[in-house]
Tab-separated table of C-alpha atoms and ligand atoms in Angstrom:
chain	number	residue	atom	x	y	z
M	6	MET	CA	-13.209	27.632	-4.505
M	7	ALA	CA	-12.525	24.217	-3.226
M	8	LEU	CA	-10.505	22.596	-0.443
M	9	ILE	CA	-7.894	20.297	-2.061
M	10	VAL	CA	-5.427	18.028	-0.594
M	11	HIS	CA	-2.252	17.190	-2.571
M	12	LYS	CA	0.140	14.374	-1.655
M	13	TYR	CA	3.612	14.135	-3.157
M	14	GLY	CA	5.644	10.876	-2.879
M	15	GLY	CA	9.356	10.526	-2.161
M	16	THR	CA	10.537	10.637	-5.840
M	17	SER	CA	8.357	13.793	-6.345
M	18	MET	CA	10.185	15.457	-3.434
M	19	GLY	CA	13.503	13.847	-4.267
M	20	SER	CA	15.679	17.021	-4.700
M	21	THR	CA	15.494	20.703	-4.143
M	22	GLU	CA	14.763	21.162	-7.751
M	23	ARG	CA	11.779	18.837	-7.551
M	24	ILE	CA	10.587	20.439	-4.393
M	25	ARG	CA	10.630	23.784	-6.213
M	26	ASN	CA	8.528	22.239	-8.882
M	27	VAL	CA	6.034	20.976	-6.286
M	28	ALA	CA	5.931	24.410	-4.795
M	29	LYS	CA	5.170	25.954	-8.179
M	30	ARG	CA	2.429	23.442	-8.832
M	31	VAL	CA	0.894	24.019	-5.433
M	32	ALA	CA	1.143	27.786	-5.924
M	33	LYS	CA	-0.697	27.485	-9.208
M	34	TRP	CA	-3.684	25.761	-7.496
M	35	ALA	CA	-3.627	28.207	-4.616
M	36	ARG	CA	-3.594	31.176	-7.031
M	37	ALA	CA	-6.588	29.666	-8.766
M	38	GLY	CA	-8.477	30.314	-5.514
M	39	HIS	CA	-8.285	26.898	-3.846
M	40	GLN	CA	-7.511	26.226	-0.219
M	41	MET	CA	-4.513	23.903	-0.226
M	42	VAL	CA	-3.289	21.298	2.189
M	43	VAL	CA	-0.131	19.451	1.047
M	44	VAL	CA	1.129	16.209	2.567
M	45	PRO	CA	4.533	15.259	1.283
M	46	SER	CA	6.619	12.160	1.969
M	47	ALA	CA	10.317	12.193	2.926
M	48	MET	CA	12.724	12.728	0.058
M	49	SER	CA	13.264	9.507	-1.847
M	50	GLY	CA	15.577	7.018	-0.113
M	51	GLU	CA	15.499	9.020	3.120
M	52	THR	CA	13.251	6.687	5.155
M	53	ASN	CA	15.408	3.733	4.099
M	54	ARG	CA	18.517	5.571	5.033
M	55	LEU	CA	17.172	6.587	8.522
M	56	LEU	CA	15.911	3.052	9.267
M	57	GLY	CA	19.271	1.670	7.988
M	58	LEU	CA	21.165	3.829	10.561
M	59	ALA	CA	19.106	2.225	13.353
M	60	LYS	CA	19.654	-1.334	12.060
M	61	GLU	CA	23.451	-0.618	11.960
M	62	LEU	CA	23.342	-0.075	15.716
M	63	ALA	CA	20.928	-2.873	16.605
M	64	PRO	CA	19.914	-5.294	13.813
M	65	GLN	CA	16.330	-6.084	14.575
M	66	SER	CA	14.159	-6.393	17.532
M	67	HIS	CA	10.492	-6.959	18.121
M	68	THR	CA	10.328	-4.926	21.324
M	69	ASP	CA	8.050	-1.898	21.624
M	70	ALA	CA	10.856	0.008	22.906
M	71	TYR	CA	12.877	-0.491	19.690
M	72	ALA	CA	9.875	0.174	17.470
M	73	ARG	CA	9.293	3.402	19.329
M	74	GLU	CA	12.665	4.643	18.430
M	75	LEU	CA	12.353	3.583	14.876
M	76	ASP	CA	9.321	5.888	14.608
M	77	MET	CA	11.167	8.771	16.324
M	78	ILE	CA	13.928	8.387	13.759
M	79	ALA	CA	11.814	7.699	10.667
M	80	SER	CA	9.463	10.578	11.229
M	81	THR	CA	12.214	13.129	10.766
M	82	GLY	CA	12.407	12.410	7.019
M	83	GLU	CA	9.016	13.980	6.549
M	84	GLN	CA	9.714	16.843	9.001
M	85	VAL	CA	12.573	17.897	6.661
M	86	SER	CA	10.238	17.673	3.588
M	87	VAL	CA	7.504	19.951	5.012
M	88	GLY	CA	10.003	22.587	6.129
M	89	LEU	CA	11.647	22.731	2.701
M	90	LEU	CA	8.440	22.746	0.824
M	91	SER	CA	7.140	25.647	3.046
M	92	ILE	CA	10.355	27.598	2.270
M	93	ALA	CA	9.958	26.864	-1.414
M	94	LEU	CA	6.347	28.156	-1.337
M	95	GLN	CA	7.442	31.302	0.471
M	96	ALA	CA	10.009	31.831	-2.175
M	97	GLU	CA	7.248	31.643	-4.659
M	98	GLY	CA	5.547	34.515	-2.864
M	99	MET	CA	2.997	32.320	-0.999
M	100	GLN	CA	2.164	32.266	2.619
M	101	ALA	CA	2.870	28.803	3.843
M	102	VAL	CA	3.207	27.006	7.180
M	103	SER	CA	4.338	23.490	7.943
M	104	TYR	CA	3.368	21.139	10.772
M	105	ALA	CA	4.532	17.712	11.983
M	106	GLY	CA	1.730	15.264	12.606
M	107	TRP	CA	1.905	15.743	16.356
M	108	GLN	CA	1.365	19.535	15.966
M	109	VAL	CA	-1.859	19.192	14.102
M	110	PRO	CA	-2.448	16.808	16.078
M	111	ILE	CA	-2.998	13.592	14.073
M	112	LYS	CA	-3.837	11.120	16.836
M	113	THR	CA	-3.026	7.521	16.426
M	114	ASP	CA	-2.930	4.250	18.526
M	115	SER	CA	0.387	3.233	19.911
M	116	ALA	CA	1.190	0.390	17.393
M	117	TYR	CA	4.661	1.766	16.534
M	118	THR	CA	5.742	1.387	12.922
M	119	LYS	CA	2.110	0.543	11.943
M	120	ALA	CA	-0.063	2.885	13.870
M	121	ARG	CA	-3.589	3.633	12.899
M	122	ILE	CA	-5.042	7.098	12.747
M	123	GLU	CA	-7.835	7.613	15.368
M	124	SER	CA	-8.638	11.261	14.922
M	125	ILE	CA	-7.464	14.509	13.404
M	126	ASP	CA	-8.124	17.904	14.883
M	127	ASP	CA	-8.382	20.330	11.999
M	128	ALA	CA	-8.906	23.634	13.949
M	129	ARG	CA	-5.378	24.871	13.465
M	130	VAL	CA	-5.291	24.012	9.825
M	131	ARG	CA	-8.608	25.637	9.126
M	132	ALA	CA	-7.475	28.836	10.853
M	133	ASP	CA	-4.321	28.922	8.664
M	134	LEU	CA	-6.441	28.257	5.499
M	135	ALA	CA	-8.848	31.017	6.365
M	136	ALA	CA	-5.798	33.299	6.784
M	137	GLY	CA	-4.810	32.531	3.273
M	138	LYS	CA	-1.998	30.127	4.004
M	139	VAL	CA	-0.967	27.012	2.299
M	140	VAL	CA	-0.774	24.328	4.992
M	141	ILE	CA	1.874	21.553	4.791
M	142	ILE	CA	1.494	18.502	7.026
M	143	THR	CA	4.022	15.740	7.369
M	144	GLY	CA	2.894	12.423	5.856
M	145	PHE	CA	3.334	9.017	7.569
M	146	GLN	CA	3.070	10.057	11.171
M	147	GLY	CA	1.051	11.030	14.185
M	148	ILE	CA	1.080	11.045	17.950
M	149	ASP	CA	-0.419	8.556	20.421
M	150	ALA	CA	-2.299	9.170	23.597
M	151	LEU	CA	0.898	9.325	25.600
M	152	GLY	CA	2.604	11.810	23.431
M	153	ASN	CA	4.800	9.378	21.592
M	154	ILE	CA	5.520	9.965	17.897
M	155	THR	CA	4.174	7.101	15.738
M	156	THR	CA	4.398	6.190	12.052
M	157	LEU	CA	1.787	4.668	9.945
M	158	GLY	CA	3.744	1.898	8.037
M	159	ARG	CA	5.691	2.182	4.852
M	160	GLY	CA	3.876	4.127	2.175
M	161	GLY	CA	1.897	5.686	4.969
M	162	SER	CA	1.938	9.240	3.607
M	163	ASP	CA	-0.959	8.204	1.257
M	164	THR	CA	-2.945	7.411	4.322
M	165	SER	CA	-2.093	10.723	6.031
M	166	ALA	CA	-3.296	12.568	3.012
M	167	VAL	CA	-6.542	10.731	2.627
M	168	ALA	CA	-7.206	10.920	6.358
M	169	VAL	CA	-6.612	14.683	6.361
M	170	ALA	CA	-8.927	14.975	3.291
M	171	ALA	CA	-11.572	12.938	5.038
M	172	ALA	CA	-11.317	14.862	8.308
M	173	MET	CA	-11.604	18.179	6.518
M	174	LYS	CA	-14.174	17.043	4.020
M	175	ALA	CA	-11.975	18.159	1.163
M	176	ASP	CA	-13.416	18.249	-2.257
M	177	GLU	CA	-10.634	16.028	-3.623
M	178	CYS	CA	-7.456	14.350	-2.668
M	179	LEU	CA	-4.842	14.116	-5.409
M	180	ILE	CA	-1.978	11.665	-4.936
M	181	TYR	CA	0.912	12.817	-7.068
M	182	THR	CA	3.544	10.161	-7.783
M	183	ASP	CA	6.190	9.052	-10.251
M	184	VAL	CA	3.770	7.228	-12.552
M	185	ASP	CA	0.821	8.903	-14.215
M	186	GLY	CA	-1.961	6.826	-12.651
M	187	VAL	CA	-2.902	3.239	-11.613
M	188	TYR	CA	-1.971	0.708	-14.254
M	189	THR	CA	-3.137	-2.754	-15.145
M	190	THR	CA	-0.048	-3.888	-13.389
M	191	ASP	CA	3.264	-2.392	-12.229
M	192	PRO	CA	4.596	-0.714	-15.384
M	193	ARG	CA	8.095	-1.348	-14.111
M	194	ILE	CA	7.584	-5.128	-14.452
M	195	VAL	CA	5.270	-5.035	-17.606
M	196	PRO	CA	6.112	-2.168	-20.024
M	197	GLU	CA	2.798	-2.872	-21.925
M	198	ALA	CA	0.772	-2.094	-18.828
M	199	ARG	CA	-1.990	0.245	-19.490
M	200	ARG	CA	-3.215	3.146	-17.403
M	201	LEU	CA	-6.689	2.906	-16.230
M	202	HIS	CA	-8.760	6.073	-16.356
M	203	THR	CA	-10.957	4.807	-13.563
M	204	ILE	CA	-10.753	2.014	-11.106
M	205	SER	CA	-13.440	0.962	-8.721
M	206	PHE	CA	-12.871	1.463	-5.015
M	207	GLU	CA	-13.172	-2.283	-4.468
M	208	GLU	CA	-10.614	-3.210	-7.089
M	209	MET	CA	-8.226	-0.651	-5.867
M	210	LEU	CA	-8.671	-2.042	-2.351
M	211	GLU	CA	-7.772	-5.611	-3.578
M	212	MET	CA	-4.856	-4.283	-5.784
M	213	ALA	CA	-3.383	-2.430	-2.774
M	214	SER	CA	-3.888	-5.269	-0.349
M	215	LEU	CA	-2.338	-7.765	-2.809
M	216	GLY	CA	0.830	-5.747	-3.301
M	217	SER	CA	0.362	-2.819	-5.667
M	218	LYS	CA	2.284	-0.210	-3.723
M	219	VAL	CA	0.962	2.798	-5.730
M	220	LEU	CA	-1.394	3.378	-2.850
M	221	GLN	CA	-1.064	2.174	0.706
M	222	ILE	CA	-4.016	-0.079	1.533
M	223	ARG	CA	-5.161	2.015	4.507
M	224	SER	CA	-5.485	5.107	2.353
M	225	VAL	CA	-7.929	3.232	0.161
M	226	GLU	CA	-9.825	2.062	3.167
M	227	PHE	CA	-10.116	5.630	4.393
M	228	ALA	CA	-11.279	6.791	1.032
M	229	GLY	CA	-13.980	4.151	0.994
M	230	LYS	CA	-15.174	4.736	4.464
M	231	TYR	CA	-15.386	8.554	4.078
M	232	ARG	CA	-16.101	8.627	0.344
M	233	VAL	CA	-13.077	10.841	-0.339
M	234	PRO	CA	-12.772	11.610	-4.025
M	235	LEU	CA	-9.306	10.275	-4.804
M	236	ARG	CA	-7.130	10.465	-7.883
M	237	VAL	CA	-3.686	9.183	-8.653
M	238	LEU	CA	-1.616	11.335	-11.020
M	239	SER	CA	1.887	12.292	-12.178
M	240	SER	CA	4.062	14.881	-10.470
M	241	PHE	CA	6.208	14.954	-13.580
M	242	THR	CA	3.970	16.756	-15.989
M	243	PRO	CA	5.069	20.410	-16.418
M	244	TRP	CA	3.925	22.272	-13.316
M	245	ASP	CA	2.325	24.996	-15.475
M	246	ILE	CA	-0.165	22.797	-17.375
M	247	ALA	CA	-3.791	24.019	-17.117
M	248	ILE	CA	-5.477	23.109	-13.916
M	249	GLU	CA	-8.524	21.791	-15.767
M	250	GLU	CA	-6.329	19.363	-17.755
M	251	GLU	CA	-4.380	18.314	-14.648
M	252	ALA	CA	-7.520	17.755	-12.694
M	253	LYS	CA	-8.741	15.232	-15.278
M	254	SER	CA	-5.512	13.362	-15.716
M	255	GLY	CA	-4.377	10.142	-13.993
M	256	THR	CA	-6.643	7.528	-12.490
M	257	LEU	CA	-9.894	8.291	-10.552
M	258	ILE	CA	-11.003	5.896	-7.851
M	259	THR	CA	-14.675	5.491	-8.371
M	260	PHE	CA	-17.384	4.401	-5.985
M	261	GLU	CA	-19.987	3.481	-8.399
M	262	GLU	CA	-19.658	0.567	-10.837
M	263	ASP	CA	-20.459	1.836	-14.260
M	264	GLU	CA	-21.245	-0.274	-17.299
M	265	LYS	CA	-17.819	0.106	-18.829
M	266	MET	CA	-16.110	-1.294	-15.790
M	267	GLU	CA	-18.366	-4.467	-15.796
M	268	GLN	CA	-17.039	-5.379	-19.122
M	269	ALA	CA	-13.525	-5.983	-17.984
M	270	VAL	CA	-13.286	-9.381	-16.295
M	271	VAL	CA	-9.909	-8.806	-14.893
M	272	SER	CA	-8.782	-5.216	-14.420
M	273	GLY	CA	-5.351	-5.672	-12.982
M	274	ILE	CA	-2.646	-7.976	-11.760
M	275	ALA	CA	-0.953	-7.461	-8.386
M	276	PHE	CA	2.089	-9.310	-6.935
M	277	ASN	CA	4.124	-9.257	-3.808
M	278	ARG	CA	7.291	-10.826	-2.495
M	279	ASP	CA	6.502	-9.956	1.132
M	280	GLU	CA	5.429	-13.363	2.277
M	281	ALA	CA	6.953	-16.610	3.351
M	282	LYS	CA	5.406	-20.123	3.399
M	283	ILE	CA	5.480	-22.439	6.439
M	284	THR	CA	4.482	-26.104	6.398
M	285	VAL	CA	3.735	-28.153	9.368
M	286	MET	CA	4.374	-31.669	8.203
M	287	GLY	CA	2.934	-35.008	9.537
M	288	VAL	CA	0.205	-33.440	11.550
M	289	PRO	CA	-2.213	-36.088	12.995
M	290	ASP	CA	-5.492	-35.465	11.051
M	291	LYS	CA	-8.101	-34.829	13.732
M	292	PRO	CA	-10.495	-32.018	14.560
M	293	GLY	CA	-8.845	-28.842	15.943
M	294	ILE	CA	-5.466	-28.830	14.322
M	295	ALA	CA	-6.097	-25.652	12.375
M	296	TYR	CA	-7.038	-24.008	15.618
M	297	GLN	CA	-4.111	-25.366	17.470
M	298	ILE	CA	-1.670	-24.101	14.880
M	299	LEU	CA	-3.157	-20.842	13.824
M	300	GLY	CA	-4.514	-20.023	17.242
M	301	ALA	CA	-0.961	-19.888	18.592
M	302	VAL	CA	0.212	-17.870	15.640
M	303	ALA	CA	-2.616	-15.341	16.165
M	304	GLU	CA	-1.951	-15.055	19.838
M	305	ALA	CA	1.634	-14.008	18.984
M	306	ASN	CA	-0.036	-11.192	16.872
M	307	ILE	CA	1.229	-12.664	13.637
M	308	ASP	CA	-1.007	-12.224	10.523
M	309	VAL	CA	-1.705	-15.332	8.389
M	310	ASP	CA	-2.596	-14.896	4.771
M	311	VAL	CA	-3.058	-17.904	2.575
M	312	ILE	CA	-3.929	-21.226	4.218
M	313	LEU	CA	-3.782	-24.810	2.721
M	314	GLN	CA	-4.569	-28.160	4.393
M	315	ASN	CA	-3.753	-31.149	2.299
M	316	VAL	CA	-5.806	-34.299	2.219
M	317	SER	CA	-4.591	-36.737	4.839
M	318	HIS	CA	-2.558	-39.794	4.189
M	319	GLU	CA	-2.430	-42.610	6.651
M	320	GLY	CA	-4.082	-40.384	9.221
M	321	LYS	CA	-1.386	-37.610	8.807
M	322	THR	CA	-1.666	-34.380	6.906
M	323	ASP	CA	0.453	-31.302	5.995
M	324	PHE	CA	-0.723	-27.854	6.944
M	325	SER	CA	0.691	-24.816	5.103
M	326	PHE	CA	0.162	-21.073	5.455
M	327	THR	CA	1.947	-17.829	4.624
M	328	VAL	CA	2.928	-14.993	6.891
M	329	HIS	CA	4.880	-11.799	6.270
M	330	ARG	CA	8.549	-12.408	5.734
M	331	ASN	CA	9.347	-10.134	8.738
M	332	ASP	CA	7.452	-12.687	10.854
M	333	TYR	CA	8.900	-15.791	9.346
M	334	ALA	CA	11.622	-16.635	11.752
M	335	ARG	CA	9.418	-15.783	14.823
M	336	THR	CA	6.659	-18.046	13.465
M	337	VAL	CA	8.974	-20.995	12.831
M	338	GLU	CA	10.429	-20.690	16.281
M	339	LEU	CA	6.984	-20.487	17.940
M	340	LEU	CA	5.860	-23.643	16.047
M	341	ASN	CA	8.990	-25.609	16.932
M	342	THR	CA	8.985	-24.711	20.585
M	343	LYS	CA	5.315	-24.424	21.503
M	344	VAL	CA	3.100	-26.052	18.963
M	345	LEU	CA	4.981	-29.028	17.531
M	346	PRO	CA	5.458	-30.863	20.793
M	347	GLU	CA	1.765	-30.485	21.860
M	348	LEU	CA	0.509	-31.398	18.401
M	349	GLY	CA	2.620	-34.421	17.793
M	350	ALA	CA	3.530	-33.189	14.220
M	351	GLU	CA	6.708	-34.337	12.531
M	352	LYS	CA	8.470	-31.143	11.535
M	353	VAL	CA	8.206	-27.531	10.363
M	354	ALA	CA	9.472	-26.606	6.957
M	355	GLY	CA	9.656	-23.165	5.483
M	356	ASP	CA	10.248	-21.365	2.249
M	357	THR	CA	10.909	-17.632	2.004
M	358	ARG	CA	11.526	-17.625	-1.816
M	359	ILE	CA	7.872	-17.508	-2.772
M	360	CYS	CA	5.645	-14.840	-4.174
M	361	LYS	CA	1.982	-14.244	-4.484
M	362	VAL	CA	0.475	-13.199	-7.841
M	363	SER	CA	-3.160	-12.138	-8.072
M	364	ILE	CA	-5.736	-11.301	-10.701
M	365	VAL	CA	-8.346	-8.725	-9.630
M	366	GLY	CA	-11.497	-7.622	-11.219
M	367	ILE	CA	-15.114	-6.913	-10.286
M	368	GLY	CA	-16.128	-8.555	-13.567
M	369	MET	CA	-15.028	-11.962	-12.042
M	370	ARG	CA	-18.238	-11.942	-10.050
M	371	SER	CA	-20.311	-12.487	-13.121
M	372	HIS	CA	-17.957	-14.701	-15.176
M	373	VAL	CA	-17.096	-18.358	-14.599
M	374	GLY	CA	-13.787	-19.956	-15.612
M	375	VAL	CA	-11.635	-16.995	-14.904
M	376	ALA	CA	-9.527	-18.803	-12.309
M	377	ALA	CA	-9.175	-21.763	-14.720
M	378	ALA	CA	-7.921	-19.374	-17.449
M	379	MET	CA	-5.417	-18.111	-14.904
M	380	PHE	CA	-4.183	-21.646	-14.039
M	381	ARG	CA	-3.911	-22.538	-17.801
M	382	ALA	CA	-1.757	-19.542	-18.550
M	383	LEU	CA	0.572	-20.365	-15.700
M	384	SER	CA	0.716	-24.027	-16.677
M	385	GLU	CA	1.616	-23.041	-20.274
M	386	GLU	CA	4.697	-21.316	-18.772
M	387	GLY	CA	5.525	-24.388	-16.763
M	388	ILE	CA	4.859	-22.495	-13.496
M	389	ASN	CA	3.934	-24.793	-10.632
M	390	ILE	CA	1.155	-23.380	-8.310
M	391	GLN	CA	1.809	-24.113	-4.650
M	392	MET	CA	-1.345	-22.535	-3.109
M	393	ILE	CA	-4.486	-20.932	-4.293
M	394	THR	CA	-6.938	-18.594	-2.654
M	395	THR	CA	-9.959	-16.923	-4.164
M	396	SER	CA	-12.579	-14.410	-3.303
M	397	GLU	CA	-15.458	-12.808	-5.226
M	398	ILE	CA	-13.223	-10.465	-7.128
M	399	LYS	CA	-9.778	-11.953	-7.069
M	400	THR	CA	-7.745	-15.057	-7.375
M	401	SER	CA	-4.259	-15.408	-5.951
M	402	VAL	CA	-1.605	-18.077	-6.370
M	403	VAL	CA	1.595	-18.671	-4.397
M	404	ILE	CA	4.433	-19.696	-6.732
M	405	ASP	CA	8.206	-19.782	-6.735
M	406	GLU	CA	9.594	-16.279	-6.488
M	407	LYS	CA	11.887	-16.766	-9.488
M	408	TYR	CA	8.836	-17.047	-11.772
M	409	MET	CA	7.142	-13.902	-10.628
M	410	GLU	CA	7.764	-11.604	-13.483
M	411	LEU	CA	7.166	-14.391	-16.002
M	412	ALA	CA	3.817	-15.117	-14.299
M	413	VAL	CA	2.790	-11.459	-14.248
M	414	ARG	CA	3.620	-10.940	-17.923
M	415	ALA	CA	1.951	-14.172	-18.984
M	416	LEU	CA	-1.326	-13.295	-17.104
M	417	HIS	CA	-1.231	-9.760	-18.420
M	418	ARG	CA	-1.250	-11.234	-21.919
M	419	ALA	CA	-3.672	-13.941	-21.181
M	420	PHE	CA	-6.325	-11.524	-20.041
M	421	ASP	CA	-5.608	-9.023	-22.974
M	422	LEU	CA	-4.796	-6.249	-20.362
M	423	ASP	CA	-2.475	-4.469	-22.907
M	424	GLN	CA	-5.429	-4.149	-25.278
M	425	GLN	CA	-8.641	-3.352	-23.530
M	426	ALA	CA	-10.017	0.167	-23.678
M	427	SER	CA	-10.831	1.207	-20.204
W	514	LIG	P1	5.409	7.457	-3.972
W	514	LIG	O1	6.837	7.674	-3.524
W	514	LIG	O2	4.954	8.578	-4.917
W	514	LIG	O3	4.456	7.159	-2.852
W	514	LIG	P2	5.437	4.632	-4.633
W	514	LIG	O4	6.878	4.114	-5.100
W	514	LIG	O5	5.039	4.356	-3.276
W	514	LIG	O6	5.460	6.203	-4.986
W	514	LIG	O7	4.340	4.147	-5.649
W	514	LIG	C1	4.473	4.355	-7.093
W	514	LIG	C2	5.043	3.119	-7.698
W	514	LIG	O8	4.052	2.027	-7.544
W	514	LIG	C3	5.282	3.183	-9.162
W	514	LIG	O9	6.474	3.751	-9.434
W	514	LIG	C4	5.107	1.768	-9.722
W	514	LIG	O10	6.365	1.067	-9.810
W	514	LIG	C5	4.445	1.015	-8.451
W	514	LIG	N1	3.200	0.310	-8.866
W	514	LIG	C6	2.914	-0.960	-8.508
W	514	LIG	N2	1.757	-1.378	-9.029
W	514	LIG	C7	1.332	-0.354	-9.795
W	514	LIG	C8	0.218	-0.226	-10.660
W	514	LIG	N3	-0.742	-1.147	-10.690
W	514	LIG	N4	-0.020	0.943	-11.156
W	514	LIG	C9	0.831	1.951	-11.080
W	514	LIG	N5	2.079	1.926	-10.373
W	514	LIG	C10	2.249	0.745	-9.670
W	515	LIG	N1	8.500	7.991	3.826
W	515	LIG	C1	7.632	6.870	4.118
W	515	LIG	C2	8.125	5.604	3.480
W	515	LIG	O1	9.128	5.690	2.757
W	515	LIG	C3	6.168	7.103	3.852
W	515	LIG	C4	5.836	7.248	2.443
W	515	LIG	O2	6.672	7.526	1.595
W	515	LIG	O3	4.622	7.278	2.134
W	515	LIG	O4	7.602	4.563	3.628
W	516	LIG	MG1	4.019	5.424	-1.871
């Protein structure tokens, strides 16, 4: 008998029929003798619908007071899901009980809309499991020290599931979704993408942080920190397939690099359209400018990603960096009002139509020329690279958004990702 955590995403919970299927699958695992904790997302489209209602009333605001209410509103999507799933399980003849994050409680900090889990008290859940119940816990949310409901950022149910698995020392955390595992890149963009049987934790971390939304980055961080055995698999297989077969399907996140993995130089391609580029032009080229610009941005709690400083020309230089698109307007305003006058720079220019495309692979550590192969593949497609950033196991480029799919496909081909056996 094992303690297993299942997570079901929005599409998997998308209708009462699908919820019934989830219930049948969970019941199958419970009847096989496992203790089951289930963490579902809101039904697909529901979180967007709820947040959309808020935005109809007041478009956007960066105040804490507004963000607090967004969490209050968005958290209800998962509350509906857990109740429905519990009823569906009861209809299957199982004992089941649902809890909202605050009832467990899952304690978080107070960073509304992007809260971090601080601790989970599992006493209540353990008591229910011991009494033979399936326990269903809302994904995506918790409660802060003052009793406010918080949410963990979009896609946060993954993190809830892995955090619960970590807190309870579960034997495995299975992330059921609408694809049958982690692919070399998003199969919606590249139909030839191939499912990976295993992916190393480090690669998964990079893929998630660089835009592969199949797992929320924080869920991967949790899995790494607490060594939670983690698997991504499909909720669309027939619910009654043999557990042994199901337990081996999908993609396993591994913590040890095996030989096979070392062979693949590039394991996957990630991309995101979430960033915007800002360029401060005509900056006097003297020590301290990066600090003056980025210090002010950091003070406003805005995260900076890719940074580029050009060579100077007649004592002046251009300084570019990217921020999340949601922070774009705020950053430009901050630069224009506070930084530009002090710095004596000429102007601030911005571009929101960019994307970042990245190649990821632990094999890059031991191979030279990988980045060059990337640049060649892009140049053969006539794609201009605006910014580059590299680390040990990834290379990212910022390019015009309109070439994103072309770039991803070209790179997928260039690194033979449709062909390698994993
Ligand atoms: P869920 O609602 O189950 O959490 P998500 O939509 O958050 O599902 O994540 C699954 C989706 O992630 C897939 O439908 C796929 O389009 C996308 N995706 C992006 N990159 C990858 C990848 N490398 N492998 C698999 N899926 C990916
Ligand atoms: N329902 C939330 C969202 O849509 C959390 C999740 O699905 O993981 O972002
Ligand atoms: Mg998701």
